[in-house]
Structures are given as structure tokens and as C-alpha cells.
C-alpha atoms as a printed R data frame, in Angstrom:
    type eleno elety resid chain resno       x      y      z
1   ATOM     1    CA   MET     A     1 140.164 87.489 89.817
2   ATOM     2    CA   THR     A     2 138.837 85.414 86.914
3   ATOM     3    CA   SER     A     3 140.906 83.014 84.871
4   ATOM     4    CA   ILE     A     4 140.812 81.167 81.517
5   ATOM     5    CA   ALA     A     5 142.734 77.878 80.782
6   ATOM     6    CA   ILE     A     6 143.583 77.572 77.091
7   ATOM     7    CA   VAL     A     7 144.402 73.905 76.037
8   ATOM     8    CA   GLY     A     8 146.533 73.780 72.879
9   ATOM     9    CA   ALA     A     9 147.782 77.263 73.490
10  ATOM    10    CA   GLY     A    10 150.173 78.539 70.870
11  ATOM    11    CA   PRO     A    11 151.431 81.690 69.223
12  ATOM    12    CA   GLN     A    12 148.519 82.260 67.106
13  ATOM    13    CA   MET     A    13 144.971 81.447 68.071
14  ATOM    14    CA   GLY     A    14 145.885 80.719 71.731
15  ATOM    15    CA   LEU     A    15 147.752 84.066 72.099
16  ATOM    16    CA   ALA     A    16 144.723 85.977 70.390
17  ATOM    17    CA   ILE     A    17 142.337 84.410 72.786
18  ATOM    18    CA   ALA     A    18 144.774 85.003 75.810
19  ATOM    19    CA   ARG     A    19 145.049 88.631 74.754
20  ATOM    20    CA   THR     A    20 141.203 89.113 74.322
21  ATOM    21    CA   PHE     A    21 140.393 87.774 77.824
22  ATOM    22    CA   GLY     A    22 143.512 89.103 79.508
23  ATOM    23    CA   SER     A    23 142.627 92.539 78.328
24  ATOM    24    CA   GLN     A    24 139.472 92.003 80.519
25  ATOM    25    CA   SER     A    25 141.675 91.455 83.598
26  ATOM    26    CA   PHE     A    26 141.653 87.472 83.266
27  ATOM    27    CA   ASP     A    27 144.520 85.482 84.416
28  ATOM    28    CA   VAL     A    28 145.675 83.080 81.687
29  ATOM    29    CA   ALA     A    29 146.772 79.525 82.050
30  ATOM    30    CA   LEU     A    30 148.338 78.263 78.887
31  ATOM    31    CA   ILE     A    31 148.487 74.355 78.285
32  ATOM    32    CA   SER     A    32 150.325 72.524 75.468
33  ATOM    33    CA   ARG     A    33 153.164 70.224 74.980
34  ATOM    34    CA   ASN     A    34 156.000 72.683 74.238
35  ATOM    35    CA   ARG     A    35 157.411 74.374 77.420
36  ATOM    36    CA   GLU     A    36 159.527 76.603 75.058
37  ATOM    37    CA   LYS     A    37 156.685 77.958 72.885
38  ATOM    38    CA   LEU     A    38 154.533 78.411 76.110
39  ATOM    39    CA   ASP     A    39 157.272 80.437 77.792
40  ATOM    40    CA   GLY     A    40 157.334 82.705 74.681
41  ATOM    41    CA   VAL     A    41 153.690 83.270 74.925
42  ATOM    42    CA   VAL     A    42 153.900 84.051 78.502
43  ATOM    43    CA   GLY     A    43 156.565 86.588 77.958
44  ATOM    44    CA   LYS     A    44 154.596 88.325 75.146
45  ATOM    45    CA   LEU     A    45 151.558 88.426 77.577
46  ATOM    46    CA   ALA     A    46 153.420 89.724 80.504
47  ATOM    47    CA   ALA     A    47 154.923 92.430 78.527
48  ATOM    48    CA   GLU     A    48 151.264 93.655 77.988
49  ATOM    49    CA   GLY     A    49 150.663 93.700 81.504
50  ATOM    50    CA   ILE     A    50 148.631 90.089 81.337
51  ATOM    51    CA   THR     A    51 149.243 87.766 84.109
52  ATOM    52    CA   ALA     A    52 149.956 84.173 82.667
53  ATOM    53    CA   ALA     A    53 151.453 80.917 83.514
54  ATOM    54    CA   ALA     A    54 152.581 77.885 81.476
55  ATOM    55    CA   PHE     A    55 151.550 74.364 82.409
56  ATOM    56    CA   PRO     A    56 153.023 71.845 79.849
57  ATOM    57    CA   ALA     A    57 150.914 68.838 79.061
58  ATOM    58    CA   ASN     A    58 150.081 66.641 76.141
59  ATOM    59    CA   VAL     A    59 146.335 66.275 75.555
60  ATOM    60    CA   LEU     A    60 147.081 62.546 74.623
61  ATOM    61    CA   ASP     A    61 148.069 62.060 78.318
62  ATOM    62    CA   ARG     A    62 144.910 62.233 80.236
63  ATOM    63    CA   ALA     A    63 146.466 62.128 83.641
64  ATOM    64    CA   GLY     A    64 149.018 64.792 82.628
65  ATOM    65    CA   LEU     A    65 146.355 67.001 81.217
66  ATOM    66    CA   THR     A    66 143.954 66.775 84.240
67  ATOM    67    CA   GLN     A    67 147.022 67.563 86.649
68  ATOM    68    CA   ALA     A    68 147.896 70.542 84.375
69  ATOM    69    CA   LEU     A    69 144.367 71.809 84.857
70  ATOM    70    CA   LYS     A    70 144.407 71.080 88.462
71  ATOM    71    CA   ASP     A    71 147.869 73.083 88.964
72  ATOM    72    CA   ALA     A    72 146.345 75.949 87.075
73  ATOM    73    CA   SER     A    73 143.145 76.041 89.114
74  ATOM    74    CA   ALA     A    74 145.316 76.069 92.345
75  ATOM    75    CA   ARG     A    75 147.557 78.685 90.930
76  ATOM    76    CA   PHE     A    76 144.609 81.187 90.009
77  ATOM    77    CA   GLY     A    77 142.082 80.214 92.531
78  ATOM    78    CA   GLY     A    78 139.783 78.281 89.933
79  ATOM    79    CA   ILE     A    79 139.255 78.289 86.277
80  ATOM    80    CA   ASP     A    80 136.220 80.253 85.038
81  ATOM    81    CA   VAL     A    81 136.581 79.643 81.241
82  ATOM    82    CA   LEU     A    82 138.058 76.559 79.505
83  ATOM    83    CA   GLU     A    83 139.079 76.840 75.845
84  ATOM    84    CA   TYR     A    84 140.195 73.611 74.071
85  ATOM    85    CA   SER     A    85 141.809 74.079 70.698
86  ATOM    86    CA   PRO     A    86 144.824 71.794 70.284
87  ATOM    87    CA   VAL     A    87 146.150 71.705 66.748
88  ATOM    88    CA   GLY     A    88 147.962 68.622 65.275
89  ATOM    89    CA   THR     A    89 151.502 68.987 63.887
90  ATOM    90    CA   PHE     A    90 151.834 68.548 60.210
91  ATOM    91    CA   GLY     A    91 153.810 65.432 59.680
92  ATOM    92    CA   ILE     A    92 152.228 63.634 62.617
93  ATOM    93    CA   THR     A    93 148.722 64.206 61.800
94  ATOM    94    CA   ALA     A    94 148.013 62.270 58.370
95  ATOM    95    CA   LEU     A    95 145.276 63.798 56.332
96  ATOM    96    CA   THR     A    96 143.156 61.236 54.442
97  ATOM    97    CA   ALA     A    97 140.497 61.027 52.036
98  ATOM    98    CA   PRO     A    98 137.347 59.013 52.756
99  ATOM    99    CA   ALA     A    99 138.073 55.756 50.832
100 ATOM   100    CA   GLU     A   100 141.796 56.079 51.916
101 ATOM   101    CA   THR     A   101 141.008 56.339 55.667
102 ATOM   102    CA   GLU     A   102 141.951 53.471 58.041
103 ATOM   103    CA   PRO     A   103 140.466 53.180 61.451
104 ATOM   104    CA   SER     A   104 143.857 54.255 62.951
105 ATOM   105    CA   HIS     A   105 143.592 57.516 61.091
106 ATOM   106    CA   VAL     A   106 140.445 58.378 62.999
107 ATOM   107    CA   GLU     A   107 141.487 56.768 66.271
108 ATOM   108    CA   PHE     A   108 144.228 59.314 66.491
109 ATOM   109    CA   GLU     A   109 142.270 62.182 65.791
110 ATOM   110    CA   MET     A   110 139.487 60.893 68.163
111 ATOM   111    CA   ASN     A   111 142.004 60.814 70.928
112 ATOM   112    CA   PHE     A   112 143.476 64.183 70.103
113 ATOM   113    CA   GLN     A   113 140.183 66.015 69.648
114 ATOM   114    CA   LEU     A   114 137.233 64.349 71.431
115 ATOM   115    CA   TYR     A   115 138.828 62.327 74.117
116 ATOM   116    CA   GLY     A   116 141.048 65.101 75.104
117 ATOM   117    CA   ALA     A   117 138.033 67.664 75.441
118 ATOM   118    CA   ILE     A   118 136.176 65.224 77.533
119 ATOM   119    CA   ALA     A   119 139.260 64.793 79.948
120 ATOM   120    CA   ALA     A   120 139.709 68.448 80.073
121 ATOM   121    CA   THR     A   121 136.056 69.029 80.750
122 ATOM   122    CA   LYS     A   122 135.872 66.463 83.426
123 ATOM   123    CA   ALA     A   123 138.744 68.195 85.170
124 ATOM   124    CA   VAL     A   124 137.154 71.581 85.586
125 ATOM   125    CA   LEU     A   125 133.215 71.027 85.361
126 ATOM   126    CA   PRO     A   126 132.623 69.827 89.012
127 ATOM   127    CA   ALA     A   127 134.014 73.007 90.360
128 ATOM   128    CA   MET     A   128 131.936 75.233 87.751
129 ATOM   129    CA   ARG     A   129 128.823 73.201 88.959
130 ATOM   130    CA   GLU     A   130 129.633 73.949 92.501
131 ATOM   131    CA   ALA     A   131 130.122 77.737 91.757
132 ATOM   132    CA   GLY     A   132 127.191 77.692 89.499
133 ATOM   133    CA   ALA     A   133 128.989 79.591 86.857
134 ATOM   134    CA   GLY     A   134 131.549 78.830 84.145
135 ATOM   135    CA   THR     A   135 132.114 78.682 80.235
136 ATOM   136    CA   LEU     A   136 133.356 75.749 78.274
137 ATOM   137    CA   LEU     A   137 134.465 76.518 74.810
138 ATOM   138    CA   TYR     A   138 135.506 74.071 72.124
139 ATOM   139    CA   THR     A   139 137.151 74.767 68.581
140 ATOM   140    CA   THR     A   140 137.325 72.698 65.409
141 ATOM   141    CA   GLY     A   141 137.573 73.583 61.668
142 ATOM   142    CA   ALA     A   142 134.372 74.166 59.919
143 ATOM   143    CA   GLY     A   143 134.889 70.659 58.274
144 ATOM   144    CA   SER     A   144 132.950 69.498 61.570
145 ATOM   145    CA   ILE     A   145 130.022 71.104 60.029
146 ATOM   146    CA   TRP     A   146 130.484 71.124 56.223
147 ATOM   147    CA   PRO     A   147 132.937 68.147 55.465
148 ATOM   148    CA   ASP     A   148 135.913 68.393 53.352
149 ATOM   149    CA   PRO     A   149 137.019 65.127 51.476
150 ATOM   150    CA   ARG     A   150 140.641 66.074 51.624
151 ATOM   151    CA   VAL     A   151 140.632 65.931 55.443
152 ATOM   152    CA   ALA     A   152 137.871 63.272 56.000
153 ATOM   153    CA   ASN     A   153 139.536 61.708 59.212
154 ATOM   154    CA   VAL     A   154 140.081 64.955 60.819
155 ATOM   155    CA   ASN     A   155 136.502 66.076 59.860
156 ATOM   156    CA   ALA     A   156 135.054 62.704 61.557
157 ATOM   157    CA   ALA     A   157 136.671 63.355 64.872
158 ATOM   158    CA   ALA     A   158 135.973 67.229 64.700
159 ATOM   159    CA   ALA     A   159 132.071 66.212 63.954
160 ATOM   160    CA   ALA     A   160 132.245 64.149 66.917
161 ATOM   161    CA   LEU     A   161 133.637 66.613 69.273
162 ATOM   162    CA   ARG     A   162 130.884 69.172 67.770
163 ATOM   163    CA   ASN     A   163 128.181 66.673 68.589
164 ATOM   164    CA   TRP     A   164 129.356 66.206 72.035
165 ATOM   165    CA   VAL     A   165 129.612 69.795 72.621
166 ATOM   166    CA   MET     A   166 126.253 70.521 71.151
167 ATOM   167    CA   ASN     A   167 124.680 67.947 73.625
168 ATOM   168    CA   LEU     A   168 126.670 69.143 76.554
169 ATOM   169    CA   HIS     A   169 125.342 72.766 75.900
170 ATOM   170    CA   LYS     A   170 121.630 71.575 76.069
171 ATOM   171    CA   GLU     A   171 122.305 69.338 78.999
172 ATOM   172    CA   LEU     A   172 123.894 72.165 81.166
173 ATOM   173    CA   ALA     A   173 121.240 74.739 79.992
174 ATOM   174    CA   ASP     A   174 118.219 72.422 80.475
175 ATOM   175    CA   ALA     A   175 119.526 71.851 84.025
176 ATOM   176    CA   GLY     A   176 120.066 75.601 84.830
177 ATOM   177    CA   THR     A   177 123.435 75.109 85.901
178 ATOM   178    CA   GLY     A   178 124.569 78.715 84.764
179 ATOM   179    CA   ILE     A   179 127.364 76.991 82.709
180 ATOM   180    CA   GLN     A   180 127.858 77.850 79.002
181 ATOM   181    CA   ALA     A   181 129.089 75.356 76.732
182 ATOM   182    CA   ALA     A   182 129.682 76.194 72.973
183 ATOM   183    CA   HIS     A   183 131.502 75.193 69.704
184 ATOM   184    CA   VAL     A   184 133.484 77.578 67.586
185 ATOM   185    CA   GLY     A   185 133.738 76.447 63.988
186 ATOM   186    CA   ILE     A   186 136.507 78.137 62.112
187 ATOM   187    CA   ASP     A   187 136.068 78.208 58.180
188 ATOM   188    CA   SER     A   188 139.298 79.408 57.245
189 ATOM   189    CA   SER     A   189 143.047 78.697 57.791
190 ATOM   190    CA   ILE     A   190 144.622 80.597 60.556
191 ATOM   191    CA   GLY     A   191 147.521 82.970 59.773
192 ATOM   192    CA   VAL     A   192 148.459 81.354 56.376
193 ATOM   193    CA   SER     A   193 146.443 79.227 53.921
194 ATOM   194    CA   VAL     A   194 147.432 75.618 54.352
195 ATOM   195    CA   ILE     A   195 144.707 73.878 52.123
196 ATOM   196    CA   PRO     A   196 144.196 74.979 48.641
197 ATOM   197    CA   GLY     A   197 141.152 77.175 48.278
198 ATOM   198    CA   VAL     A   198 140.690 77.812 52.081
199 ATOM   199    CA   GLU     A   199 141.567 81.349 52.734
200 ATOM   200    CA   ALA     A   200 143.472 82.477 55.779
201 ATOM   201    CA   ALA     A   201 142.171 84.735 58.570
202 ATOM   202    CA   GLN     A   202 144.191 86.498 61.252
203 ATOM   203    CA   PRO     A   203 143.704 85.043 64.944
204 ATOM   204    CA   GLU     A   204 142.717 88.669 65.991
205 ATOM   205    CA   GLN     A   205 139.646 88.340 63.665
206 ATOM   206    CA   ILE     A   206 138.420 85.219 65.170
207 ATOM   207    CA   ALA     A   207 139.151 85.730 68.912
208 ATOM   208    CA   PRO     A   208 136.183 88.271 69.678
209 ATOM   209    CA   LEU     A   209 133.871 85.202 69.092
210 ATOM   210    CA   TYR     A   210 135.106 83.473 72.332
211 ATOM   211    CA   TRP     A   211 134.354 86.570 74.547
212 ATOM   212    CA   GLU     A   212 130.963 86.850 72.828
213 ATOM   213    CA   LEU     A   213 129.959 83.358 73.763
214 ATOM   214    CA   HIS     A   214 131.332 84.035 77.344
215 ATOM   215    CA   THR     A   215 129.423 87.403 77.845
216 ATOM   216    CA   THR     A   216 126.570 88.374 75.424
217 ATOM   217    CA   LYS     A   217 125.818 84.958 73.459
218 ATOM   218    CA   ARG     A   218 125.544 82.618 76.450
219 ATOM   219    CA   ASP     A   219 122.472 81.154 74.735
220 ATOM   220    CA   GLU     A   220 124.329 79.881 71.646
221 ATOM   221    CA   ALA     A   221 125.572 76.693 71.025
222 ATOM   222    CA   GLU     A   222 127.841 77.523 68.312
223 ATOM   223    CA   LEU     A   223 129.384 80.368 66.640
224 ATOM   224    CA   VAL     A   224 131.013 79.944 63.052
225 ATOM   225    CA   PHE     A   225 133.744 82.273 61.708
226 ATOM   226    CA   ARG     A   226 133.545 82.925 58.051
227 ATOM   227    CA   LEU     A   227 135.729 85.783 56.498
228 ATOM   228    CA   GLY     A   228 133.329 88.759 55.971
229 ATOM   229    CA   ASP     A   229 130.709 87.298 58.078
230 ATOM   230    CA   GLU     A   230 132.270 87.046 61.647
231 ATOM   231    CA   GLY     A   231 130.235 85.514 64.267
232 ATOM   232    CA   SER     A   232 127.711 83.692 62.381
233 ATOM   233    CA   PRO     A   233 125.226 81.755 64.526
234 ATOM   234    CA   ARG     A   234 124.583 78.073 63.793
235 ATOM   235    CA   PRO     A   235 123.108 77.610 60.404
């Protein structure tokens, strides 16, 4: 049996990705801070015949995140796919313009996006190397590619994560590891529009990109979702 671990799993993108892989007989490990929300997603998946389990952890707690992934691996006999897409909570994440950005604004986002992703990767990559197979997928908003001054601090950390993923893709590919690493840039809001002028897409429109990267587009380091132009390769 194959499995996917979704870090930052919630009732929108996380659920859609879980359904996409679960419909292909994947077991699903769901990781985020809120046990109640995770249990709700587990229940929805179970009702659809998808095996899923919750592993509560905060990406800012490196040891807790690592343990959650170890527990998921033990539960499902390994992790074949890691997807990393935690979303900050409005009111906790301060959105800053470039000239208003303090180092602390970027520091929080770097911890949340880049450092959490590195910690999650370190937890699963050794077993993937040993198996000679695996998929590592990381999600950001498209501001990591085309910056938006309204969210400069978030974009800075997202761009750092994207850069690291692109380098990871090259390293793993050049070494012939059989492991795919790729970035998904989402050029839309999800569910509802939260930033003026940024259209919203439904999670079900975006989720197929992850399956494509795991299966038919393993040579791609990046796919970008744009409404009306789903699955665009790196520009």
C-alpha cells in the first residue's frame, strides 16, 4: 500500500489532495495543528472509502513535526509522497508591504514556510533514498514567482522555499535517486478571494497538478496553477 503525508492538511486544499491520491488507493496521513479539524477531514475521507489518520503537529515545532511524520510512517509502512502546504492564520500572520517589513515579519514566515519544509523533508528523505523512490511536493502562492508588494514578507519566504525546492529537484535528479521534488505555485485564492484582484479557484481544480507531478511530470521542477491555464509548466 502506498501513502501520502499532507503537512498543513485542512478542509480545502488538503482535503482535495487527499481525495486525489486516496482515489488511487493511497493511504493518507494528515498533519496540522488542529486535531478537531483533522478529525473532520478523516471522517469525510472515511465516508468515501479512503483510509486516513490524523497526526496533530505544529510546523513551528520541529521535533513535534518530525515525530508526527515518523508516527505516520510507522502507521502506514512508510511515506511515499510528502506534500507541504501549511497556511498561516489570518490575524497571526501579518501581511506587510516592502518598506514596512521588519526582520521579524520575514523571520516568522521563514520559520513557517522554509524551515518547516526542510524539517519535514529531513524526516522522510532518508527512507526515500533507501527505497530509490518517492515524491516531495511543496506549495506556495504564486507571489514566490511574481511578487505582490501587498504581501512582501510572505512572498520573500515563499521565494526562499521555491528556490530551495528547485535546487533540491536538481540535486535529486542529477544523482539519479528516483525521487521527485517539485514546487506548485498557486496563482489564485482558494475557495474565496481574500486579496483584492486575486480570483478564487476551487481546490478540486488545483489538486490534479500534484498527481501529475507524482506520475506523468516527474521531470518538472515546477507547475503553476492559473485559472483557465491549469498546470502550466515553469515560465
